[in-house]
Amino acid sequence: MDTERLLAQLLCQYQDTPGGLLPLLQAIQEDLGYIPGEAVPAIARVMNCSAAEVHGVISFYHDLRTAPGGRHTLQVCRAESCQATGGRELEACARDLLGVDFGNTTADGVITLESVYCLGNCACSPSVRLDNDTYARVDREGLAGLIASLRQGAEDTA
Amino acid sequence: MSTRYFVPRDATARAVGADAVAAALASGVAEHNHAEIVRNGSRGAFWLEPLLEIEQDGKRVGFGPLCADDVPAILALEAHEYATHDRYLGPLEQHPWFAAQQRVTFMRAGLDDPLCLESYLARHGFEGLEHAVHLSPGDIVDEVTRSGLRGRGGAAFPTGVKWRTVLEAEAGQKYIVCNADEGDSGTFADRLLMESDPYQLIEGMAIAGVAVGADRGYIYLRSEYPDAWQVMHTAIAKAEAAGYLGQDICDSGRAFHLELRLGAGAYICGEETALLDSLEGKRGVVRAKPPLPAHQGLFGQPTVVNNVLTLAAVASIMADGAEAYAGLGSGRSRGTLTLQLAGNVRHGGLVEVPYGCTLREVLDTFAGGTRSGRPMRAIQVGGPLGAYLPESLWDTPLDYEAFAAAGGMLGHGGVVVFDDTVDMAAQARFAMAFCAAESCGKCTPCRVGSVRGVEVLDRIIAREEGARNLALLEDLCDTMTSASLCAMGGLTPNPVRSAIAHFPEDFQ
């Protein structure tokens, strides 16, 4: 389905939902991978608010993005329980292995590196989340293995 | 003779390899007849995950922690040979780690497929709701008040008082909102409950709806919990189909509609008024109180906002009576306390005990020492806004008032253990940096104070004019504590001040 039709359909679906702006934005991102700036005026019109308000909501939430991310998202937990079990080293290791800082995507477009503050996996820290899967007691080797398998997968499908 | 195998589907169990164990099991038992593989919830002993339990002739025993390669050898054993396996745990209820607990809210956790409604009913599920629909709203609220239940999200506000306020508010529309935005590091109790016993939360919310006259409820679930989302989403649909939610719950003629909403990665949305704004589709910005949410909450209507564990506890209170619940605990902290052992511990997991035992007793009984094998040095209790406690304070009884008197807070029950390699100045700096990253930005002490806090701590860490900068930091903490709009800015000084007070050597 093209972007315009998809947007129209989602706008129709959420316009009468009480408090529907955030779920609408999440649904757009779920389908498109990000929220295109061009969509903001239509969102504002249908949800009966200003474009500034829509921008305000998008920019407030860490999950929402206005540009495409990588094919995969790697979140490294940077909160206390993971810090207590080598999380700070793991953060540095993720930067090293990917060659990008948090909030950025690798040059090949495969992986976006993000911070996360707690995955609720604290009994088996440190943790990372790769797309919708969480991994526990992750060390340098484990992280390197995960990243290598993503790169391999990207090459295979290329 | 039929055999049932249980391998948890819980997020942490999966994170340590439960899916591979389940797959090995599926290929191993394929040739056996009368074998059933159940993906149950976790019991919360995450250090034993992946756990495999085998039930034969009404007897259920466990093995763990396992990897997929262990499975064929276990399947090859006859029942009388199980105990010879080096990962044999026996019946889990009799395992010392569980026998020393008192499970109430987590009584059913890990026993069954969390989505199996028949299993929930067989273990006295929905008895609390069936009882409640025959009572007047005021009687339900009285029962909850008598139980002594206090909010489990961290603030420990008496639940009955909150419900009474909403019940007495006059409005055409009222709401029940479940705060499932469990953002504190070191906590996973809400996640475990939703993934292992979702109907208990649904039941508690429906009871709350009947009690205060609200026919609509929302669960605000954080996006970091995709497994919990799946389970709750399906559980709500099944509960609706079975008549426990919807237009006519339990044939009572009363309606309660429940909707699941997803957060978007903002810690501050765990604060109840920011959560309400987020549910309204806006930026998750903290509201000034008053008005209280009980008077003007979601969409300006009277709203009960309770934590997952608070609402879940209501189900057992209505089923077993207020007295049974109030009979547990110490002082003004009634019922059971859910602690989550996290960070650098060997035996991490969820522990439910009566209030009043000490932190040291809990650690000695359950934690099994540090995973690194080094001595424990600091323990942060109550999440990122909780104090770092040195060993001299570990004998503090675990109840709200005693912990507050010791300068700490129980919060949502997270216990994060650090060994002696921890740098407390770095932890203090992180507390400020986290506040700066997650502040909603509405009030200046939090928004600007946290940024200044990071800068001052950087100078302290660089050993620049230590005494002067420590005095400046103290002054800044004072401002944040007394002038912030909510607990985010107001409590961030807790970890900072406690680190300085109890571990001064790290700042010199």
XYZ file of C-alpha atoms in Angstrom:
666
model
C 0.000 0.000 0.000
C 1.368 3.461 -0.760
C 2.156 5.843 2.076
C -0.679 8.217 1.362
C -3.370 5.558 1.400
C -1.932 3.979 4.512
C -1.931 7.332 6.289
C -5.487 8.020 5.246
C -6.549 4.662 6.587
C -4.785 5.162 9.939
C -6.162 8.677 10.314
C -9.612 7.325 9.732
C -9.026 4.561 12.272
C -7.812 6.829 15.105
C -9.635 10.101 14.587
C -12.404 9.241 17.030
C -10.240 7.407 19.553
C -10.071 9.385 22.810
C -6.444 10.407 23.276
C -5.756 8.888 19.895
C -2.797 11.017 18.804
C -0.090 8.933 20.459
C -1.520 5.568 19.326
C -1.885 7.034 15.821
C 1.752 8.118 15.735
C 2.810 4.712 17.036
C 0.758 3.002 14.350
C 2.284 5.156 11.623
C 5.776 4.361 12.871
C 4.933 0.679 13.174
C 3.975 0.586 9.496
C 6.444 3.051 7.963
C 9.350 2.739 10.374
C 9.185 6.476 11.154
C 6.817 9.438 11.081
C 7.321 11.460 7.891
C 7.337 15.233 8.382
C 4.962 15.563 5.402
C 2.329 13.667 7.367
C 2.207 16.176 10.223
C -0.249 18.707 8.692
C -2.777 15.985 7.884
C -2.386 14.469 11.346
C -2.947 17.875 12.944
C -6.019 18.532 10.828
C -7.676 15.203 11.511
C -6.776 15.062 15.216
C -7.976 18.636 15.658
C -4.775 20.102 17.051
C -1.936 22.291 15.786
C 1.075 21.043 13.857
C 3.194 22.363 16.742
C 1.344 20.057 19.123
C 1.972 17.084 16.871
C 5.672 17.983 16.698
C 5.640 18.395 20.469
C 4.351 14.889 20.994
C 6.702 13.330 18.443
C 9.753 15.020 19.943
C 8.794 14.186 23.538
C 8.866 10.404 23.269
C 12.132 8.517 22.860
C 10.445 5.783 20.804
C 9.199 8.070 18.054
C 11.462 8.982 15.153
C 11.113 11.334 12.199
C 13.635 9.623 9.923
C 14.039 5.976 8.983
C 16.179 3.916 11.368
C 18.322 0.936 10.499
C 16.873 -2.380 9.462
C 17.321 -3.520 13.079
C 17.281 -1.631 16.356
C 19.734 -2.586 19.072
C 18.890 -1.164 22.475
C 21.507 -1.398 25.194
C 20.227 -0.969 28.730
C 22.110 1.783 30.531
C 20.291 1.681 33.869
C 21.574 0.782 37.330
C 21.027 -2.971 37.427
C 22.993 -3.381 34.227
C 25.640 -0.934 35.453
C 26.138 -3.232 38.450
C 27.000 -6.122 36.145
C 29.283 -4.596 33.543
C 26.747 -2.511 31.618
C 29.065 0.458 31.213
C 31.650 -1.748 29.513
C 28.906 -3.160 27.314
C 27.844 0.360 26.268
C 31.400 1.139 25.211
C 31.651 -2.191 23.474
C 28.451 -1.546 21.470
C 29.827 1.807 20.303
C 33.130 0.158 19.347
C 31.611 -2.738 17.482
C 29.139 -0.606 15.549
C 31.349 2.435 15.080
C 28.463 4.775 15.951
C 27.286 6.522 19.087
C 23.880 6.032 20.704
C 21.048 7.463 18.640
C 22.778 6.718 15.329
C 22.593 4.146 12.555
C 25.527 2.255 11.070
C 26.738 3.420 7.670
C 25.421 0.246 6.020
C 21.960 1.032 7.361
C 21.678 -2.296 9.176
C 21.648 -1.346 12.861
C 20.415 1.626 14.862
C 22.002 1.834 18.318
C 19.730 3.165 21.043
C 19.848 3.655 24.792
C 17.128 2.105 26.874
C 16.531 2.565 30.579
C 15.488 -0.832 31.793
C 14.054 -3.817 29.982
C 12.728 -5.432 33.171
C 15.276 -8.207 32.785
C 17.239 -7.075 35.836
C 17.616 -10.477 37.505
C 19.903 -11.480 34.644
C 21.646 -8.209 33.747
C 23.197 -6.810 31.639
C 20.546 -6.812 28.935
C 20.111 -5.738 25.363
C 17.052 -5.812 23.154
C 17.319 -6.547 19.477
C 14.049 -5.626 17.774
C 11.528 -7.530 19.917
C 13.895 -10.029 21.539
C 15.672 -9.470 24.838
C 19.024 -11.051 25.640
C 20.353 -11.593 29.144
C 23.809 -11.635 30.784
C 25.294 -10.202 27.620
C 29.073 -9.861 27.485
C 31.390 -8.582 24.764
C 31.464 -11.928 22.939
C 27.688 -12.286 23.101
C 27.152 -8.800 21.736
C 29.745 -9.304 18.999
C 27.981 -12.537 17.999
C 24.586 -10.830 17.807
C 25.938 -7.999 15.698
C 27.831 -10.368 13.407
C 24.683 -12.408 12.787
C 22.753 -9.256 11.851
C 25.449 -8.178 9.422
C 25.590 -11.648 7.963
C 21.816 -11.674 7.578
C 21.935 -8.292 5.842
C 24.587 -9.537 3.414
C 22.627 -12.687 2.679
C 19.516 -10.757 1.772
C 21.419 -8.081 -0.154
C -0.151 -42.072 31.650
C 0.122 -38.503 30.476
C 3.041 -36.221 31.062
C 3.035 -32.457 31.046
C 6.192 -30.462 30.464
C 6.408 -26.804 31.473
C 8.877 -24.339 29.976
C 8.209 -20.669 30.769
C 7.404 -18.170 28.028
C 8.353 -15.246 30.249
C 10.593 -12.548 28.732
C 13.529 -13.192 31.068
C 13.221 -16.963 30.683
C 13.285 -16.436 26.918
C 16.225 -14.049 27.245
C 18.269 -16.828 28.861
C 17.230 -19.480 26.338
C 13.820 -20.944 27.232
C 12.697 -21.050 23.587
C 15.633 -23.292 22.669
C 14.801 -25.587 25.584
C 11.163 -25.733 24.479
C 12.220 -26.523 20.904
C 14.531 -29.309 22.070
C 11.700 -30.638 24.170
C 9.249 -30.529 21.271
C 11.530 -32.579 19.046
C 12.390 -34.935 21.913
C 8.857 -35.763 22.974
C 7.431 -35.932 19.469
C 7.524 -39.705 19.475
C 5.965 -40.030 22.934
C 2.232 -40.212 23.185
C 0.242 -38.350 25.803
C 2.841 -35.639 26.212
C 1.880 -31.993 26.410
C 4.239 -29.019 26.414
C 2.924 -26.008 28.303
C 4.529 -22.593 27.930
C 3.750 -21.363 31.427
C 4.620 -18.063 33.055
C 7.711 -17.861 35.207
C 7.668 -18.436 38.945
C 10.140 -15.572 39.212
C 13.221 -17.582 40.192
C 15.070 -16.200 37.197
C 18.384 -17.647 38.350
C 16.845 -21.086 37.733
C 15.666 -20.211 34.221
C 15.400 -21.801 31.791
C 13.435 -24.049 34.062
C 11.814 -27.272 32.944
C 9.122 -28.847 35.076
C 7.722 -32.310 34.473
C 4.343 -33.323 35.838
C 3.423 -36.995 36.058
C 0.788 -38.648 38.240
C 0.045 -35.327 39.909
C 3.662 -34.904 40.946
C 5.575 -31.955 39.484
C 9.343 -31.609 39.683
C 11.802 -29.147 38.200
C 15.182 -29.050 36.519
C 17.206 -25.920 35.991
C 18.878 -23.868 34.860
C 19.043 -25.833 31.609
C 20.243 -25.399 28.099
C 18.790 -27.165 25.081
C 21.558 -29.771 25.144
C 20.443 -30.964 28.587
C 16.993 -31.923 27.368
C 17.593 -35.318 25.695
C 19.330 -36.709 28.790
C 16.441 -35.639 31.010
C 13.864 -37.119 28.637
C 15.792 -40.393 28.749
C 15.351 -40.638 32.535
C 12.645 -42.684 34.216
C 10.791 -40.799 36.931
C 12.590 -42.659 39.718
C 15.920 -41.576 38.220
C 15.152 -37.836 38.091
C 16.886 -37.071 41.369
C 20.178 -38.360 39.976
C 20.366 -35.479 37.485
C 22.645 -32.664 38.632
C 20.085 -30.009 37.673
C 17.230 -31.723 39.519
C 15.410 -29.304 41.819
C 12.541 -31.426 43.147
C 9.072 -29.917 43.593
C 9.602 -26.155 43.327
C 7.231 -25.330 46.207
C 9.579 -27.220 48.512
C 12.719 -25.609 47.146
C 14.250 -23.451 49.915
C 14.099 -20.336 47.709
C 10.303 -20.658 47.459
C 9.582 -22.273 50.836
C 10.966 -19.159 52.570
C 8.514 -16.898 50.697
C 4.877 -16.108 51.288
C 3.238 -15.899 47.913
C -0.099 -14.082 47.813
C -0.161 -11.806 44.766
C 2.245 -14.159 42.997
C 0.559 -17.336 44.230
C -0.298 -18.484 40.700
C 2.779 -17.139 38.932
C 4.450 -19.783 36.837
C 2.006 -22.589 37.515
C 0.032 -22.550 34.271
C -0.260 -21.237 30.767
C -0.994 -17.598 31.675
C -3.674 -17.337 28.995
C -5.557 -20.470 29.994
C -8.759 -19.149 31.529
C -9.755 -22.589 32.840
C -6.500 -22.798 34.809
C -7.125 -19.372 36.316
C -10.648 -20.365 37.324
C -9.406 -23.661 38.762
C -7.088 -21.697 41.036
C -9.892 -19.512 42.430
C -9.637 -16.889 39.723
C -12.505 -14.401 39.348
C -13.899 -15.406 42.752
C -13.092 -11.896 43.981
C -15.018 -10.310 41.114
C -17.950 -12.735 41.430
C -18.137 -11.737 45.100
C -17.740 -8.030 44.403
C -20.571 -7.757 41.880
C -22.982 -8.806 44.627
C -21.820 -6.051 46.967
C -22.606 -2.362 46.988
C -19.779 -0.090 45.780
C -19.359 1.307 49.294
C -18.959 -2.191 50.744
C -16.219 -3.055 48.244
C -14.347 0.132 49.087
C -14.749 -0.637 52.811
C -13.305 -4.096 52.293
C -10.271 -2.706 50.463
C -9.841 -0.042 53.146
C -9.940 -2.659 55.933
C -7.285 -4.716 54.179
C -4.798 -1.879 54.725
C -3.671 -2.115 51.095
C -1.377 0.726 50.050
C -0.277 1.635 46.552
C 2.542 -0.553 45.307
C 3.894 1.808 42.698
C 6.060 3.518 45.279
C 4.045 6.232 46.974
C 2.199 3.788 49.273
C -0.987 5.841 49.395
C -3.900 3.971 51.056
C -5.887 2.435 48.215
C -9.235 2.516 50.011
C -8.974 6.261 50.587
C -8.264 6.868 46.894
C -11.185 4.681 45.838
C -13.513 6.367 48.324
C -12.650 9.748 46.838
C -13.491 8.588 43.318
C -16.627 6.786 44.471
C -17.922 9.959 46.099
C -17.033 12.192 43.154
C -20.051 13.049 41.019
C -19.449 12.555 37.318
C -21.033 10.965 34.295
C -17.813 9.174 33.401
C -15.101 7.785 35.675
C -11.995 5.804 34.795
C -9.726 3.119 36.195
C -6.149 3.499 35.002
C -3.528 0.871 35.622
C -0.006 2.196 35.776
C 2.021 -0.531 34.072
C 4.858 1.817 33.151
C 7.325 -0.013 35.371
C 10.364 2.093 34.553
C 12.546 1.651 37.648
C 15.738 -0.221 37.002
C 15.835 -3.351 39.105
C 12.088 -3.921 38.990
C 10.154 -6.501 37.038
C 7.291 -7.473 39.327
C 4.617 -5.833 37.178
C 6.046 -7.477 34.093
C 6.129 -10.874 35.770
C 2.561 -10.498 36.977
C 1.245 -9.473 33.573
C 3.141 -12.238 31.801
C 2.317 -14.989 34.285
C -1.087 -14.090 35.726
C -2.756 -11.475 33.509
C -6.332 -12.325 34.519
C -5.567 -11.327 38.099
C -4.868 -7.772 36.935
C -7.986 -7.774 34.759
C -10.032 -9.025 37.707
C -8.617 -6.346 40.018
C -9.417 -3.616 37.507
C -12.957 -4.852 36.999
C -13.450 -4.868 40.781
C -12.114 -1.306 40.940
C -14.550 -0.322 38.198
C -17.518 -1.814 40.034
C -16.353 -0.249 43.309
C -16.136 3.349 42.132
C -18.668 3.317 39.314
C -16.234 3.447 36.390
C -17.177 1.525 33.273
C -13.949 2.139 31.401
C -10.360 1.299 32.178
C -6.956 1.639 30.580
C -3.727 -0.232 31.118
C -0.774 1.998 30.264
C 1.986 -0.479 29.455
C 5.558 0.495 28.667
C 6.853 -0.293 25.206
C 9.930 -2.010 26.651
C 7.703 -4.993 27.514
C 6.666 -6.547 24.176
C 5.982 -9.968 25.724
C 3.714 -8.488 28.361
C 1.863 -6.628 25.617
C 1.162 -9.875 23.764
C -0.072 -11.664 26.869
C -2.252 -8.802 28.140
C -3.679 -8.159 24.701
C -4.818 -11.768 24.334
C -5.954 -12.043 27.951
C -8.226 -9.001 27.602
C -9.829 -10.485 24.471
C -10.392 -13.832 26.183
C -11.774 -12.241 29.345
C -14.170 -10.214 27.205
C -15.319 -13.293 25.327
C -15.938 -15.060 28.633
C -18.015 -12.216 30.054
C -15.550 -10.948 32.667
C -15.157 -7.704 30.759
C -17.541 -5.854 28.502
C -21.126 -4.693 28.680
C -22.386 -7.120 31.330
C -19.651 -8.464 33.574
C -20.466 -11.674 35.456
C -24.151 -11.248 34.530
C -24.316 -8.315 36.931
C -25.717 -5.834 34.458
C -22.643 -3.660 35.056
C -20.185 -2.777 32.326
C -16.432 -2.555 32.365
C -14.471 -2.015 29.161
C -10.715 -2.383 29.285
C -8.225 -1.046 26.775
C -4.483 -1.625 26.551
C -2.350 1.384 25.627
C 1.339 1.424 24.859
C 3.869 3.873 26.269
C 6.599 5.311 24.084
C 9.799 5.154 26.080
C 9.417 8.014 28.544
C 10.305 7.222 32.181
C 8.342 10.192 33.449
C 5.093 8.613 32.234
C 5.295 6.363 35.294
C 4.362 9.490 37.248
C 0.594 9.338 37.448
C -0.303 12.756 36.099
C 2.243 12.532 33.260
C 0.769 9.116 32.505
C -2.710 10.636 32.273
C -1.495 13.286 29.828
C 0.194 10.562 27.785
C -3.036 8.539 27.755
C -4.762 11.647 26.465
C -2.348 11.503 23.555
C -0.227 14.445 24.675
C 3.358 14.939 25.795
C 3.796 13.171 29.111
C 4.095 16.315 31.169
C 3.500 16.333 34.916
C 0.416 18.169 36.166
C 0.323 20.313 39.252
C -1.731 18.826 42.096
C -4.395 19.699 43.132
C -6.615 18.823 41.428
C -5.968 15.206 42.326
C -6.576 12.600 39.617
C -9.293 11.232 41.896
C -11.194 14.480 41.259
C -9.969 15.453 37.798
C -7.954 12.716 36.179
C -8.174 11.233 32.709
C -9.984 13.609 30.324
C -10.784 15.705 33.390
C -12.910 12.971 34.968
C -12.534 11.270 38.384
C -9.931 8.568 37.935
C -8.396 5.804 40.015
C -4.730 5.428 39.069
C -3.185 2.326 40.631
C -0.121 0.226 40.040
C -0.360 -3.298 38.594
C 0.388 -5.003 41.910
C -2.124 -2.857 43.805
C -4.950 -3.798 41.456
C -3.893 -7.439 41.385
C -3.870 -7.577 45.192
C -7.496 -6.425 45.196
C -8.535 -9.656 43.477
C -7.253 -11.787 46.364
C -8.545 -9.333 48.972
C -12.066 -9.637 47.564
C -11.757 -13.407 47.265
C -10.246 -14.161 50.671
C -11.392 -11.164 52.690
C -9.675 -8.076 54.035
C -8.745 -9.765 57.294
C -6.604 -12.419 55.632
C -4.614 -9.723 53.875
C -4.374 -7.364 56.838
C -3.188 -10.277 58.975
C 0.130 -10.171 57.163
C 2.755 -7.470 57.563
C 4.120 -5.068 60.151
C 3.152 -1.643 61.464
C 1.123 0.276 58.884
C 2.523 -1.849 56.057
C -0.017 -4.625 55.606
C 0.010 -7.615 53.315
C 3.070 -8.803 51.490
C 6.054 -7.027 50.042
C 7.278 -7.827 46.583
C 11.015 -7.440 46.223
C 13.004 -7.872 43.091
C 16.591 -8.998 43.555
C 18.646 -7.519 40.757
C 22.027 -6.271 39.730
C 25.057 -8.141 40.935
C 23.399 -11.121 42.649
C 23.718 -14.819 41.997
C 20.073 -15.635 42.697
C 18.153 -12.847 41.030
C 14.383 -12.987 40.935
C 11.108 -12.073 42.545
C 10.639 -12.600 46.255
C 7.299 -12.066 48.029
C 7.575 -11.848 51.812
C 5.561 -10.255 54.640
C 6.614 -6.685 55.434
C 9.016 -6.259 58.324
C 11.926 -8.582 57.673
C 15.220 -6.774 57.164
C 17.063 -6.173 53.933
C 19.965 -8.264 55.240
C 17.666 -11.206 56.020
C 16.288 -11.089 52.493
C 19.767 -10.952 50.984
C 21.096 -13.741 53.199
C 18.088 -15.953 52.532
C 17.619 -15.386 48.814
C 20.376 -13.495 46.993
C 23.149 -16.083 47.215
C 25.878 -13.431 47.266
C 27.174 -11.455 44.319
C 27.516 -12.966 40.883
C 31.030 -11.530 40.643
C 31.989 -13.242 43.911
C 33.196 -9.938 45.340
C 31.843 -8.335 48.533
C 28.632 -6.289 48.309
C 29.241 -2.613 48.852
C 26.119 -0.621 48.051
C 22.484 -1.519 47.531
C 20.039 0.771 45.806
C 16.521 0.103 46.982
C 13.469 1.615 45.336
C 14.635 2.335 41.807
C 16.679 5.195 40.344
C 15.182 7.649 42.838
C 16.018 5.429 45.826
C 18.968 5.800 48.175
C 22.215 3.844 47.999
C 22.498 2.001 51.282
C 25.812 1.012 52.873
C 26.114 -2.156 54.925
C 25.414 -0.287 58.170
C 21.816 0.244 57.012
C 21.033 -3.240 55.768
C 19.375 -4.158 59.062
C 16.576 -1.691 58.403
C 13.184 -3.458 58.495
C 11.531 -3.527 55.090
C 8.443 -1.437 55.658
C 7.558 2.001 54.318
C 7.955 3.953 57.560
C 11.162 2.273 58.782
C 12.769 2.769 55.399
C 11.767 6.403 55.249
C 13.207 6.907 58.752
C 16.536 5.500 57.502
C 16.566 8.036 54.671
C 15.564 5.530 52.004
C 12.386 4.437 50.310
C 10.985 1.075 49.368
C 9.432 2.397 46.202
C 8.374 -0.426 43.934
C 10.665 -2.894 45.695
C 13.666 -2.974 43.402
C 16.874 -4.116 45.117
C 19.963 -3.511 42.997
C 23.179 -4.896 44.449
C 26.610 -3.443 43.618
C 29.912 -5.066 44.534
C 33.045 -3.277 45.762
C 34.129 -2.238 42.276
C 31.316 0.332 42.097
C 32.321 3.964 41.781
C 29.717 5.851 43.797
C 30.630 9.205 42.273
C 29.771 7.732 38.868
C 26.459 6.455 40.286
C 25.650 9.896 41.704
C 26.473 11.455 38.355
C 24.241 8.931 36.587
C 21.312 9.827 38.859
C 21.538 13.437 37.721
C 22.151 12.489 34.081
C 19.137 10.172 34.102
C 16.973 12.955 35.533
C 18.255 15.315 32.838
C 17.445 12.776 30.117
C 13.999 11.890 31.436
C 12.715 15.129 32.978
C 9.419 16.212 31.423
C 10.779 19.756 31.472
C 7.842 21.440 33.131
C 9.560 22.646 36.304
C 12.929 24.384 36.467
C 14.489 22.608 39.481
C 14.236 19.287 37.677
C 14.872 20.386 34.091
C 17.785 22.729 34.785
C 18.863 21.452 38.197
C 19.666 18.002 36.873
C 21.865 19.429 34.104
C 23.689 21.622 36.617
C 23.974 18.589 38.880
C 25.837 16.663 36.188
C 28.185 19.614 35.666
C 28.951 20.020 39.360
C 29.530 16.294 39.747
C 31.881 16.350 36.772
C 33.937 18.994 38.576
C 33.870 16.977 41.794
C 34.978 13.874 39.923
C 37.783 15.921 38.286
C 38.793 16.932 41.842
C 38.250 20.626 41.169
C 37.587 22.594 44.355
C 35.992 19.562 45.992
C 34.654 21.162 49.186
C 33.183 24.148 47.395
C 31.504 22.046 44.713
C 30.142 19.552 47.248
C 28.557 22.477 49.099
C 27.130 23.750 45.826
C 25.739 20.296 45.027
C 24.132 20.115 48.460
C 22.501 23.463 47.845
C 21.258 22.304 44.435
C 19.844 19.102 45.962
C 17.970 21.232 48.499
C 16.376 23.242 45.713
C 15.424 20.157 43.722
C 13.958 18.431 46.786
C 11.822 21.319 47.933
C 10.840 22.985 44.672
C 10.282 20.234 42.082
C 6.770 19.537 40.891
C 6.958 15.734 41.204
C 9.083 12.895 42.538
C 11.422 12.843 39.551
C 13.192 16.073 40.440
C 12.231 15.851 44.096
C 13.796 12.461 44.736
C 16.769 12.479 42.360
C 18.801 13.971 45.230
C 18.196 10.695 47.183
C 20.770 8.586 45.325
C 23.122 11.579 45.047
C 23.059 12.558 48.717
C 23.164 8.992 49.985
C 26.177 8.241 47.815
C 28.001 11.274 49.226
C 26.918 10.671 52.814
C 27.663 6.948 52.983
C 30.564 6.647 50.538
C 32.470 9.934 50.980
C 35.780 8.292 50.065
C 34.593 8.074 46.436
C 34.232 11.844 46.256
C 37.619 12.893 47.669
